[in-house]
Each structure stands twice: as C-alpha cells, then as structure tokens.
Short mmCIF file of C-alpha atoms in Angstrom, two decimals:
data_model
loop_
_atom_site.label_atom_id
_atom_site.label_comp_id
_atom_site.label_asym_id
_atom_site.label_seq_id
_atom_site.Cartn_x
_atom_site.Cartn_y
_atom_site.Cartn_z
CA UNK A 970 102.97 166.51 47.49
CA UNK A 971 104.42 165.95 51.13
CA UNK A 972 107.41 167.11 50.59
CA UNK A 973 108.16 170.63 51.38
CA UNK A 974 110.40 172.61 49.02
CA UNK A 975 111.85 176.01 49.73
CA UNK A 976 113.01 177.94 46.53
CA UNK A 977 114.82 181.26 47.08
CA UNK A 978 115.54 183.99 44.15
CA UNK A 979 117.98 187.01 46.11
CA UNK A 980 117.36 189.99 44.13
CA UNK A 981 118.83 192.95 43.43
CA UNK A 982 117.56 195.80 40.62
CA UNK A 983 116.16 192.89 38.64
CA UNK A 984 112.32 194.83 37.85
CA UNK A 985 113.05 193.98 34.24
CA UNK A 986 112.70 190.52 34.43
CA UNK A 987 111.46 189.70 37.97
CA UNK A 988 107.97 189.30 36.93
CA UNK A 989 108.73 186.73 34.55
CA UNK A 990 110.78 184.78 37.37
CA UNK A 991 108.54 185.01 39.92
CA UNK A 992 105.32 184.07 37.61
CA UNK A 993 107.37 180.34 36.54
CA UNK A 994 107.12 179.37 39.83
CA UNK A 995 103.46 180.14 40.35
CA UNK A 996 103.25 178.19 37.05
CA UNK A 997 104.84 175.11 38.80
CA UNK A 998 103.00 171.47 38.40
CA UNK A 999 104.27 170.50 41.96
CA UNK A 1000 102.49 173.32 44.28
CA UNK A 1001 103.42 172.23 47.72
CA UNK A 1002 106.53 175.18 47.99
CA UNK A 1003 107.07 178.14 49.72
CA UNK A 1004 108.88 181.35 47.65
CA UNK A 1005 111.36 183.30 49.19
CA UNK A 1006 112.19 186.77 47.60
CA UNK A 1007 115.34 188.21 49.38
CA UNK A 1008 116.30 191.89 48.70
CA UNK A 1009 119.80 192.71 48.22
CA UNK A 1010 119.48 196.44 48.65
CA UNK A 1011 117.56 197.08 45.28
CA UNK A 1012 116.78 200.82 44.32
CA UNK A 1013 114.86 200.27 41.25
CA UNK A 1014 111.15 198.61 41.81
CA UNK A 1015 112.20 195.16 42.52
CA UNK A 1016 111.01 195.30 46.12
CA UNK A 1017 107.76 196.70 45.15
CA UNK A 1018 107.17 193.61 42.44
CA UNK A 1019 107.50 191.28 45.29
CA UNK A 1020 105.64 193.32 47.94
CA UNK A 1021 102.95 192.39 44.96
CA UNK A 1022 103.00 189.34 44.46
CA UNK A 1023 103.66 188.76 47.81
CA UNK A 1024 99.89 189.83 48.94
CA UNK A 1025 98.67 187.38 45.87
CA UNK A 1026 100.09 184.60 47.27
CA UNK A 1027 100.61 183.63 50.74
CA UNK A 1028 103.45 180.89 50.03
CA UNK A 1029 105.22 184.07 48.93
CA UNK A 1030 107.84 186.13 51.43
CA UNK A 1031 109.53 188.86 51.07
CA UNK A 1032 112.53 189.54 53.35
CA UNK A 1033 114.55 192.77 53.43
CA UNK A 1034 117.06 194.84 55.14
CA UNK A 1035 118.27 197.48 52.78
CA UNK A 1036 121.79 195.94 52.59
CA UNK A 1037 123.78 195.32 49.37
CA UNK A 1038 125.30 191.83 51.00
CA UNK A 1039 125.88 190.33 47.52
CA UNK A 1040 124.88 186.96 46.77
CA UNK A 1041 126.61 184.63 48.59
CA UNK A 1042 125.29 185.74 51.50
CA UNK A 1043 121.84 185.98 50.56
CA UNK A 1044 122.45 182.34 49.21
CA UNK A 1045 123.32 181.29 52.98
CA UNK A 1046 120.38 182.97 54.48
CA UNK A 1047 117.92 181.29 52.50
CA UNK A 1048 119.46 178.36 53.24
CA UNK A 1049 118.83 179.79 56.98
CA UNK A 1050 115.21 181.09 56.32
CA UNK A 1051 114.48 178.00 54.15
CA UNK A 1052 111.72 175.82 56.08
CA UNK A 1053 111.66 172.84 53.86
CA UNK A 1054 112.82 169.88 53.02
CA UNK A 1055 114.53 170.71 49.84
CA UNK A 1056 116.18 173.76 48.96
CA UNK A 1057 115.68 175.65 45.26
CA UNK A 1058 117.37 178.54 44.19
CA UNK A 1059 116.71 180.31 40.65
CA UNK A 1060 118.21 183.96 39.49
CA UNK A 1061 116.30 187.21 39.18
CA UNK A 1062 115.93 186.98 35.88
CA UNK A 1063 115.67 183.02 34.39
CA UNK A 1064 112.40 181.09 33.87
CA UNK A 1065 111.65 177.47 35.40
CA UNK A 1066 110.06 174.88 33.27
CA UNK A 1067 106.78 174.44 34.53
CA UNK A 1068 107.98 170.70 35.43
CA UNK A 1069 111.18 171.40 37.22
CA UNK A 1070 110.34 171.47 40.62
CA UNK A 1071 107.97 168.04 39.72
CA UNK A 1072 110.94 166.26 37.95
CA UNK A 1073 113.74 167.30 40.01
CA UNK A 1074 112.12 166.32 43.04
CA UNK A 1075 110.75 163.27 41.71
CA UNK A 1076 114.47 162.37 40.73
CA UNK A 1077 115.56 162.93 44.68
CA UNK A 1078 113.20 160.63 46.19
CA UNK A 1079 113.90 158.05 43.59
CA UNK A 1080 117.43 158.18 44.17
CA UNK A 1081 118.40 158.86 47.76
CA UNK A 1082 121.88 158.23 47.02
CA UNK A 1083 122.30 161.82 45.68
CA UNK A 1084 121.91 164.86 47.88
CA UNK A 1085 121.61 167.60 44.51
CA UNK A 1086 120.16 167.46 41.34
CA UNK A 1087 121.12 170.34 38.71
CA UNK A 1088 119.43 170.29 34.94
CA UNK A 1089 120.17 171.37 31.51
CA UNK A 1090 119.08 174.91 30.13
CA UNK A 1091 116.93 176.57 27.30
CA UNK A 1092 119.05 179.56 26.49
CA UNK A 1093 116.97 182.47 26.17
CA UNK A 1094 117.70 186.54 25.02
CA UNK A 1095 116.34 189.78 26.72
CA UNK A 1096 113.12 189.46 24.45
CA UNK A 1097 112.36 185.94 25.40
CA UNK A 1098 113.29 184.06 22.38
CA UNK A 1099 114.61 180.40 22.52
CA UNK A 1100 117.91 180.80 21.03
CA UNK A 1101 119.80 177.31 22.04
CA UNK A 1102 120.62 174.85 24.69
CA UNK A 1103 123.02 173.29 26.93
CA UNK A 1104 123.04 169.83 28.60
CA UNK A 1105 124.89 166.79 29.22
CA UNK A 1106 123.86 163.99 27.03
CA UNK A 1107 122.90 161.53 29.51
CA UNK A 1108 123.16 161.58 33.62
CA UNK A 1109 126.44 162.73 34.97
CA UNK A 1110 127.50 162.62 38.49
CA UNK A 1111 131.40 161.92 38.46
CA UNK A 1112 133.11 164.59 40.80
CA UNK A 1113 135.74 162.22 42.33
CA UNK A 1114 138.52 164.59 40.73
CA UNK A 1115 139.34 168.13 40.37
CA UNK A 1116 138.36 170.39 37.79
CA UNK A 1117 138.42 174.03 36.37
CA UNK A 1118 135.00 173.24 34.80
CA UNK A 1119 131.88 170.87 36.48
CA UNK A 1120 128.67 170.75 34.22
CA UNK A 1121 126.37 172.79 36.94
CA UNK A 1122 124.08 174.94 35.94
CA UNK A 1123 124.16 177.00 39.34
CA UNK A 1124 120.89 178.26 39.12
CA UNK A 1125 119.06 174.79 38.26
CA UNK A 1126 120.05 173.33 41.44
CA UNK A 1127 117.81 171.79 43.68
CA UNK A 1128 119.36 169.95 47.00
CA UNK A 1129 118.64 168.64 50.26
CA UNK A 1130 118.49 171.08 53.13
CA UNK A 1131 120.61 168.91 55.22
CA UNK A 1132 123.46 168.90 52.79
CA UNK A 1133 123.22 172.95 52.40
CA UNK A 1134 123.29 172.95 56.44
CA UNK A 1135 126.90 171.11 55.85
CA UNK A 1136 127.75 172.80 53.13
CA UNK A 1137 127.44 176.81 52.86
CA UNK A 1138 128.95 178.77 50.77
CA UNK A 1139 131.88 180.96 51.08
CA UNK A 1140 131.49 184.99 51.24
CA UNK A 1141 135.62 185.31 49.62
CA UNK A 1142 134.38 184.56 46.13
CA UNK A 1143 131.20 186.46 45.20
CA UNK A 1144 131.95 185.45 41.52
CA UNK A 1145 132.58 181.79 41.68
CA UNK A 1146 130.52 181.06 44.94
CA UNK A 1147 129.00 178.03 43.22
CA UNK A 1148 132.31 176.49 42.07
CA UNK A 1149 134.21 177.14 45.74
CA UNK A 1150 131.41 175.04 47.32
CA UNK A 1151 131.30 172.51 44.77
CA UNK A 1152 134.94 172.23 45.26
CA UNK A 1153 135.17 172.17 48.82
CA UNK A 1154 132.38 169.49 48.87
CA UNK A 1155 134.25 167.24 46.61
CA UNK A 1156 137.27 167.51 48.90
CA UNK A 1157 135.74 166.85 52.04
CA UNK A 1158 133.89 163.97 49.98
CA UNK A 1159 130.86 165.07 50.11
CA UNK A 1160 129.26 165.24 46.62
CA UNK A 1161 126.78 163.09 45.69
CA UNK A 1162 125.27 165.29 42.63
CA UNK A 1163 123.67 164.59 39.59
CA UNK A 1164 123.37 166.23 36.63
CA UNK A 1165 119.98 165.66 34.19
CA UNK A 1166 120.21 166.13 30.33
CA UNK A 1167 116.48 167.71 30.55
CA UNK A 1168 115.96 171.30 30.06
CA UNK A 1169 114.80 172.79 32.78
CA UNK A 1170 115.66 176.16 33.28
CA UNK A 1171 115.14 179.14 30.67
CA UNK A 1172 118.40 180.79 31.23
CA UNK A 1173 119.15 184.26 29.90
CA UNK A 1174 122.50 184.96 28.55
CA UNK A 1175 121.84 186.35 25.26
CA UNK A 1176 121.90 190.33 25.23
CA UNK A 1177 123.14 189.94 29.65
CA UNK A 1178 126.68 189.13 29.20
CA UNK A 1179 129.24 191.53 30.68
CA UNK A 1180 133.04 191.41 29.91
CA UNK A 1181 133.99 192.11 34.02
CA UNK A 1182 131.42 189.46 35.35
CA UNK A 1183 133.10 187.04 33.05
CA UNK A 1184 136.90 187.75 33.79
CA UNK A 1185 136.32 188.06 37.14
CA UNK A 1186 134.43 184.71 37.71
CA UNK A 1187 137.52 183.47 35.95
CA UNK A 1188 140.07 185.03 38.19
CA UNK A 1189 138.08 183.97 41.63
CA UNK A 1190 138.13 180.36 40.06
CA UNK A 1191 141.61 180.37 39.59
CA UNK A 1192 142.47 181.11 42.96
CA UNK A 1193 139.54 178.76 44.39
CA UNK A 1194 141.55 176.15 42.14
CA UNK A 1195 145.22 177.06 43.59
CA UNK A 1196 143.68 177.29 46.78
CA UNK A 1197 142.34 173.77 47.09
CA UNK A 1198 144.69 171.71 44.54
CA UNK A 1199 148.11 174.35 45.46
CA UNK A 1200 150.11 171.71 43.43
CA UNK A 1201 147.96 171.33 40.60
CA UNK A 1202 149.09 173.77 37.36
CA UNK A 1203 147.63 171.56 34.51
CA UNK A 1204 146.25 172.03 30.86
CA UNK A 1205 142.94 173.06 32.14
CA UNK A 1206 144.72 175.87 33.87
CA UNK A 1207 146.27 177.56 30.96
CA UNK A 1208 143.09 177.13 29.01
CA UNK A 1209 141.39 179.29 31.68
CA UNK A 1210 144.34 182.06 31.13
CA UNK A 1211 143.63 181.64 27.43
CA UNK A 1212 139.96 182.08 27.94
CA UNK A 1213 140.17 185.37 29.96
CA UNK A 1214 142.25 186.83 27.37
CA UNK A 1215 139.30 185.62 24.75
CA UNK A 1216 136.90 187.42 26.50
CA UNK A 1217 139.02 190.71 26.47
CA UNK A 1218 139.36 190.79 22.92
CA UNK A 1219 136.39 189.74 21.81
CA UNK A 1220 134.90 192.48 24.27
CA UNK A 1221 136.90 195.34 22.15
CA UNK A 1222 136.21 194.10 19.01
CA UNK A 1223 132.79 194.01 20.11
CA UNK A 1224 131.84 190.54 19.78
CA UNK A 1225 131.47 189.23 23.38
CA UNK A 1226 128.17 187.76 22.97
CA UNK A 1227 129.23 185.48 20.57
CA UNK A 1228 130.91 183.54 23.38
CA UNK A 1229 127.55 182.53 24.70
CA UNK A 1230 126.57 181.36 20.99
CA UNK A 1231 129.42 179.43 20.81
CA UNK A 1232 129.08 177.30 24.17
CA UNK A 1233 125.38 176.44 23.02
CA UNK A 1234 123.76 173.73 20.96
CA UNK A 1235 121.44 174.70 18.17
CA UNK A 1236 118.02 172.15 18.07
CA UNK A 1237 117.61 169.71 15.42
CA UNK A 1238 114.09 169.75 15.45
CA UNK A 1239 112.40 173.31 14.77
CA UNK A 1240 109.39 171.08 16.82
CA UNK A 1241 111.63 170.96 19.62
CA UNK A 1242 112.72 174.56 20.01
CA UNK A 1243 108.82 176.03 18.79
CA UNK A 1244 107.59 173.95 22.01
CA UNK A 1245 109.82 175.00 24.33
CA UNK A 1246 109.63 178.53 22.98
CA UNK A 1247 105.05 177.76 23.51
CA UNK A 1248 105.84 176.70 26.82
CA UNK A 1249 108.02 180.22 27.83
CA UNK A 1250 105.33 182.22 26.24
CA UNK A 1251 102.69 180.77 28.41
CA UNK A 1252 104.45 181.29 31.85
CA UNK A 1253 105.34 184.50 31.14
CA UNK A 1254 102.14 185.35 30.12
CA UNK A 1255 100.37 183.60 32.92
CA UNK A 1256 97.30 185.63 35.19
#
C-alpha cells in the first residue's frame, strides 16, 4: 500500500453511467488512491454526481471550470493535477475489476523494466450484461515497429507519472489521442508497455457505438500514421480505407453494432462469463 496512485475519469454529460464508474473504484482491493473527477463542461447532472460522492469520500476531487476542452486536454491536466506515483485513467462510463488497480500495480513493481501496463476487457451493453471479451493471449509488449493497430485498451492503462511527464498527449487529434502518443513514444523510443491477457476493465460498447466517432478516429489515425511514417503506404493502410467504408455501410443498413460483436470473443465457459457478470453486479450495486 505505499504506493500512491492517481486515477482520473474527465467527464462530460456521462450521469447515465457515472455512478457505476465512480462506485468500481470505491470497490477497489488496493485503497491507497486518490480519484480525480474532471468536468469537461457537462450540462446534464454529471457535476452534481461527483459533487456527491465527492463529500463521501475525501480521496475524491472534483475539479471544474465550465469549459468543453475535450479530452485530450483534460487527459494532460490530470496528468498535471495527478499527485501520485502512478497515473490511472478510466472513461465515464466503463467499470474496473475490483482487482485492477491491485494487479496492475503489482505487475509495475515486479517489472520495472516497463513504464505502462494496459489489460484486456469484459465487453459490456447499456444494461450491464457481459456480452464478450477482448485480450491478447499471453503478455505482449513488442512496439519496436509501426502500426495502424497496437493492442491498447486506452482506458485500461495504468503508467508511471514520470513517463506521462515525458510523454503528453497531443491536443491535434481529439479522436486518436491515445494512438498519436503511443506513436510518438515508439519513435522517440520510448515505449516500454505491456499488455496483460486478464480482464480488467468492463468496457461498454454494446448499444454506445456511433458511426462519426468511429470514422473519424479512423481518419485522425491516418494522418497520425502519414504524419510520423510519411513514406509508409502499406497493406495495413488500405485496410483502414476499407474499414471506414465498412462502417458507413453497415451504419445505413443499420447494422453498425455488429462491428463491435465481431471484434469480440465469445467465453467458452458459461462459468467464466456468469462470474464476471457476479462480479459487475456487485460493484455496481455497491453502498
């Protein structure tokens, strides 16, 4: 418990699910953390669910300015605000595993070759059902070359402060801020991350996709790519062409969420998924 771990979710007109978010880190085995809840502007009741739990819990903060700044720069100011050791970031609207911050952590100090750790998911829908899963099937941290596509889950991350105070992240690409940063990184050589094959993170996708979010995450990582590897017009790139055009038609014929079936993994054990499904319904039902 001596380490200090900062986890930031950046918020904006998230009331839906923000209870749910905020209670799964409350619901943490690892304890010694401080939460901070940064407002993007919000004009639902988001800022009055944190002002809440805020005055339950005193490792709770609540920052706001009433600016729509968008995420990448709420992303660097936690980073800024941030006053430990490690720094966690989660959206508005997913679910940690009540062991991530434990495991995650655990895997840093055991391994101080690696400055982030990232995790697999538990894909979940806008009623909290366990639908599927993603992961890598055993550790994976080879980033020596360029890619279209790293196996990050952006919101599972959990890195060193240090590295975040060399590595922000851009404002240009408020679609694909994860991948510009992962790319830069890599370039300048500085990307010691690891992937886990555990589920951590109860990610929801199912019911939340939109067709713009999608192409334009896309587009922003096609010109991150060009940007950083100019010469580089490979396979992977027409793939990504091919996959925006995907994601328009299946959007008109009205089967966009079957994209987020497709990329996930169905269990094998009906043990597997009613545990993990237990587990969800006890954070989010947590005092």
């Amino acid at each position: 418990m001596s380490k200090f771990i900062s986890i930031g979710i950046p918020f904006y007109n998230a009331e839906k699910f923000f209870s749910d978010a905020i209670r799964s880190v409350l619901y943490q085995t690892y304890s010694n953390w401080e939460l901070i809840l940064i407002d993007d502007g919000s004009k639902d009741k988001s800022l009055e669910i944190a002002n809440y739990f805020a005055k339950q819990d005193t490792r709770i903060r609540v920052i706001s300015d009433g600016l729509n700044r968008k995420l990448p720069a709420r992303l660097n100011q936690l980073i800024k605000e941030s006053k430990g050791d490690f720094v966690v970031r989660m959206d508005a609207d997913d679910v940690m595993h009540p062991q991530r911050l434990e495991k995650q952590l655990s895997f840093l100090e055991e391994n101080k070759k690696y400055d982030l750790v990232a995790s697999g998911l538990i894909s979940i829908d806008s009623y909290n059902n366990v639908k599927g899963f993603r992961c890598v099937d055993q550790l994976f941290d080879e980033f020596s070359n360029p890619s279209l596509s790293y196996p990050i889950v952006h919101p599972s991350v959990m890195a060193r402060k240090s590295w975040y105070l060399r590595n922000q992240y851009s404002e240009k690409y408020p679609r694909a801020e994860d991948f510009e940063l992962w790319t830069r990184a890599i370039t300048k050589k500085d990307f010691k991350m690891a992937v886990l094959p555990n589920l951590l993170l109860y990610y929801r996708e199912e019911g939340n996709l939109s067709k713009d979010k999608i192409v334009n995450s896309y587009k922003d990582t096609l010109k991150i790519y060009a940007n950083y590897y100019s010469n580089s017009f490979n396979i992977e790139v027409v793939k990504l062409y091919l996959k925006i055009l995907i994601v328009n038609i299946m959007f008109y014929t009205g089967n966009l969420q079957k994209l987020a079936n497709r990329r996930n993994k169905y269990f094998e054990s009906d043990i597997l998924k009613k545990d993990l499904q237990e587990i969800l319904n006890k954070v989010i039902h947590a005092d």
